[in-house]
Amino acid sequence: MARIMYDRYLTDADCSVNITNADTEYLATTVPESFINPPIKMRFLSTGGKSFEELCLDAVGDDEIEISHEDTLRMVRGELPGWRLVGVQFTASGGFSAFYANEHPIETLAPSEGKCSYTFASGVSFFFVERDCLEVELEVDYDDGLPTRRYIGKVTYDDEVGVSTVLIEFLGKRKIQKMQFSENEYGNERIPGHVCHITEY
């Protein structure tokens, strides 16, 4: 198997890697395709000693939406009607977070035009890693005829390194890319941001 290794820098505001079910830049950006494409499937492989219920205690809604703890558990399991996982984010210093959205279309143009604008009510679930390990498997289906994209992300904490993340991407069963970055590994004055070590297979 051929492989190539190189470094890149996480230079966006969040120093993050985002995975979405539509062609959006950020995990919290929603477009009509976010609700047409299948939601992201998520499965926790390890929760660092926390139970699933304890992990979901860290879930919060936005200012306009209150989500009960029971509904939070259902939402994260994919059982809460109307809510879907549309984006996840791995950040250099904050670990892992997942973004759930609920669609509320509102017609603002004449019905004869057959168009409407969309507003989205959204809930954000944060899974912050401090001294615990979190390992999660994600599956993203696209309409391009290729196999499902699958990711395994592992976030750990160490006193010296801080938060560390390893994200492996698979196409079908084949590993195609690994990304590694940590909270305390920075670039320099010319290239600010966190260093991301990439291996392509």
Short mmCIF file of C-alpha atoms in Angstrom, two decimals:
data_model
loop_
_atom_site.label_atom_id
_atom_site.label_comp_id
_atom_site.label_asym_id
_atom_site.label_seq_id
_atom_site.Cartn_x
_atom_site.Cartn_y
_atom_site.Cartn_z
CA MET A 1 0.00 0.00 0.00
CA ALA A 2 1.42 3.39 -0.98
CA ARG A 3 1.30 6.21 1.52
CA ILE A 4 2.31 9.85 1.72
CA MET A 5 2.77 11.92 4.88
CA TYR A 6 2.65 15.70 5.14
CA ASP A 7 1.56 18.52 7.46
CA ARG A 8 -1.16 21.11 7.09
CA TYR A 9 -2.44 23.79 9.46
CA LEU A 10 -5.87 24.26 11.00
CA THR A 11 -6.24 27.98 10.44
CA ASP A 12 -9.98 28.62 10.62
CA ALA A 13 -11.47 30.36 13.66
CA ASP A 14 -12.17 27.08 15.46
CA CYS A 15 -8.98 25.25 14.34
CA SER A 16 -11.23 22.38 13.39
CA VAL A 17 -12.08 19.54 11.03
CA ASN A 18 -15.76 19.55 10.05
CA ILE A 19 -17.80 16.68 8.58
CA THR A 20 -21.29 17.46 7.26
CA ASN A 21 -24.00 15.65 5.31
CA ALA A 22 -24.17 18.51 2.77
CA ASP A 23 -21.60 20.73 1.07
CA THR A 24 -21.35 23.22 3.93
CA GLU A 25 -18.27 24.79 5.46
CA TYR A 26 -19.30 24.62 9.10
CA LEU A 27 -21.07 21.98 11.15
CA ALA A 28 -23.84 24.42 12.16
CA THR A 29 -24.61 25.66 8.63
CA THR A 30 -27.80 24.17 7.22
CA VAL A 31 -29.05 24.23 3.63
CA PRO A 32 -32.01 22.41 2.01
CA GLU A 33 -29.66 19.51 1.17
CA SER A 34 -29.03 19.06 4.90
CA PHE A 35 -32.59 17.73 5.12
CA ILE A 36 -32.65 15.92 1.77
CA ASN A 37 -29.45 13.93 2.23
CA PRO A 38 -29.40 11.14 4.84
CA PRO A 39 -28.36 12.27 8.32
CA ILE A 40 -24.94 11.32 9.64
CA LYS A 41 -24.96 8.05 11.55
CA MET A 42 -23.04 8.13 14.83
CA ARG A 43 -21.99 5.34 17.17
CA PHE A 44 -19.89 5.72 20.30
CA LEU A 45 -17.10 3.15 20.55
CA SER A 46 -15.77 4.49 23.84
CA THR A 47 -16.93 7.22 26.23
CA GLY A 48 -13.95 7.33 28.55
CA GLY A 49 -15.68 5.66 31.44
CA LYS A 50 -18.80 7.80 31.20
CA SER A 51 -22.15 6.19 30.60
CA PHE A 52 -24.17 7.28 27.58
CA GLU A 53 -26.51 9.17 29.91
CA GLU A 54 -23.62 11.01 31.57
CA LEU A 55 -22.14 11.90 28.20
CA CYS A 56 -25.41 13.43 27.07
CA LEU A 57 -25.64 15.60 30.18
CA ASP A 58 -23.20 17.83 28.31
CA ALA A 59 -25.71 18.39 25.51
CA VAL A 60 -27.17 21.89 25.28
CA GLY A 61 -29.75 23.58 23.09
CA ASP A 62 -29.48 27.06 21.60
CA ASP A 63 -31.06 30.12 23.23
CA GLU A 64 -34.45 29.60 21.60
CA ILE A 65 -34.85 25.86 22.12
CA GLU A 66 -35.11 23.88 25.31
CA ILE A 67 -34.52 20.16 24.98
CA SER A 68 -35.24 17.90 27.93
CA HIS A 69 -32.63 15.39 29.01
CA GLU A 70 -34.89 12.54 27.92
CA ASP A 71 -35.29 14.11 24.46
CA THR A 72 -31.54 14.74 24.30
CA LEU A 73 -30.91 11.03 24.76
CA ARG A 74 -33.47 10.24 22.05
CA MET A 75 -31.96 12.86 19.73
CA VAL A 76 -28.43 11.49 20.05
CA ARG A 77 -29.75 7.97 19.43
CA GLY A 78 -31.54 9.23 16.29
CA GLU A 79 -34.98 8.53 17.79
CA LEU A 80 -36.36 12.07 18.21
CA PRO A 81 -38.74 12.84 15.31
CA GLY A 82 -37.69 15.75 13.11
CA TRP A 83 -34.16 16.01 14.48
CA ARG A 84 -31.16 14.86 12.46
CA LEU A 85 -27.40 14.92 12.81
CA VAL A 86 -26.12 17.18 10.02
CA GLY A 87 -22.61 18.05 11.17
CA VAL A 88 -19.82 17.12 13.54
CA GLN A 89 -16.64 18.94 14.47
CA PHE A 90 -13.26 17.95 15.89
CA THR A 91 -11.41 20.94 17.32
CA ALA A 92 -7.80 21.18 18.41
CA SER A 93 -8.65 22.37 21.91
CA GLY A 94 -12.30 21.45 22.47
CA GLY A 95 -12.58 17.81 21.51
CA PHE A 96 -15.74 16.76 19.68
CA SER A 97 -19.16 18.31 19.12
CA ALA A 98 -22.22 17.27 17.12
CA PHE A 99 -24.87 19.51 15.57
CA TYR A 100 -28.52 18.45 15.26
CA ALA A 101 -31.07 20.40 13.24
CA ASN A 102 -34.82 20.43 12.79
CA GLU A 103 -36.33 21.83 9.58
CA HIS A 104 -39.10 24.42 9.63
CA PRO A 105 -39.93 25.60 6.08
CA ILE A 106 -41.82 28.87 5.83
CA GLU A 107 -43.32 30.09 2.59
CA THR A 108 -42.33 33.68 1.91
CA LEU A 109 -42.74 33.86 -1.86
CA ALA A 110 -45.89 33.53 -3.92
CA PRO A 111 -47.10 29.90 -4.06
CA SER A 112 -47.26 30.21 -7.85
CA GLU A 113 -43.47 30.48 -7.91
CA GLY A 114 -43.21 27.15 -6.15
CA LYS A 115 -40.48 28.40 -3.84
CA CYS A 116 -40.11 28.94 -0.15
CA SER A 117 -37.37 30.09 2.17
CA TYR A 118 -36.21 28.02 5.10
CA THR A 119 -35.58 28.76 8.73
CA PHE A 120 -34.04 26.10 10.89
CA ALA A 121 -34.52 25.41 14.56
CA SER A 122 -31.33 23.82 15.77
CA GLY A 123 -29.99 22.01 18.80
CA VAL A 124 -26.29 21.69 19.45
CA SER A 125 -24.91 18.79 21.49
CA PHE A 126 -21.42 19.25 22.87
CA PHE A 127 -19.27 16.36 24.00
CA PHE A 128 -16.31 18.05 25.64
CA VAL A 129 -13.28 15.94 26.45
CA GLU A 130 -11.16 16.93 29.41
CA ARG A 131 -9.50 13.98 31.11
CA ASP A 132 -11.61 11.34 29.41
CA CYS A 133 -11.27 9.46 26.14
CA LEU A 134 -13.96 9.62 23.49
CA GLU A 135 -14.02 7.38 20.42
CA VAL A 136 -16.79 7.72 17.86
CA GLU A 137 -17.67 6.14 14.51
CA LEU A 138 -19.43 8.24 11.86
CA GLU A 139 -21.04 7.19 8.57
CA VAL A 140 -21.95 9.69 5.85
CA ASP A 141 -23.95 8.70 2.76
CA TYR A 142 -23.77 10.79 -0.41
CA ASP A 143 -25.66 10.55 -3.71
CA ASP A 144 -22.52 10.12 -5.83
CA GLY A 145 -22.69 6.34 -6.17
CA LEU A 146 -19.55 5.81 -4.10
CA PRO A 147 -19.51 3.74 -0.91
CA THR A 148 -20.40 5.36 2.39
CA ARG A 149 -17.69 7.52 3.90
CA ARG A 150 -16.81 6.26 7.35
CA TYR A 151 -14.76 8.00 10.02
CA ILE A 152 -13.37 6.90 13.34
CA GLY A 153 -12.38 9.76 15.61
CA LYS A 154 -10.56 9.35 18.91
CA VAL A 155 -10.06 12.25 21.31
CA THR A 156 -7.86 11.92 24.41
CA TYR A 157 -6.38 14.18 27.06
CA ASP A 158 -2.85 14.31 28.46
CA ASP A 159 -1.39 16.84 30.90
CA GLU A 160 1.54 17.66 28.58
CA VAL A 161 -0.09 17.41 25.16
CA GLY A 162 -3.57 18.60 26.16
CA VAL A 163 -6.42 17.44 23.94
CA SER A 164 -5.25 15.13 21.13
CA THR A 165 -7.31 13.97 18.15
CA VAL A 166 -6.83 11.17 15.64
CA LEU A 167 -9.36 11.04 12.79
CA ILE A 168 -9.25 8.16 10.29
CA GLU A 169 -11.31 8.25 7.09
CA PHE A 170 -12.45 5.12 5.24
CA LEU A 171 -13.99 4.68 1.80
CA GLY A 172 -15.87 1.43 2.05
CA LYS A 173 -13.54 -0.78 4.08
CA ARG A 174 -10.37 0.88 2.80
CA LYS A 175 -8.53 3.37 4.99
CA ILE A 176 -7.72 6.41 2.87
CA GLN A 177 -6.56 9.13 5.26
CA LYS A 178 -5.48 9.75 8.85
CA MET A 179 -5.33 13.19 10.49
CA GLN A 180 -3.63 13.86 13.82
CA PHE A 181 -3.50 17.14 15.75
CA SER A 182 -3.19 18.26 19.35
CA GLU A 183 -4.00 21.27 21.48
CA ASN A 184 -0.40 22.27 22.26
CA GLU A 185 1.21 21.77 18.83
CA TYR A 186 1.16 25.10 17.02
CA GLY A 187 2.50 26.48 13.79
CA ASN A 188 4.70 29.57 13.74
CA GLU A 189 4.47 33.31 13.06
CA ARG A 190 4.32 32.74 9.31
CA ILE A 191 1.67 30.01 9.54
CA PRO A 192 -0.51 30.42 12.63
CA GLY A 193 -2.79 27.60 13.65
CA HIS A 194 -2.51 24.06 14.95
CA VAL A 195 -0.36 21.56 13.06
CA CYS A 196 -2.33 18.71 11.45
CA HIS A 197 -0.28 15.64 10.48
CA ILE A 198 -1.87 13.87 7.51
CA THR A 199 -1.20 10.39 6.14
CA GLU A 200 -2.82 9.41 2.84
CA TYR A 201 -3.03 5.72 1.89
#
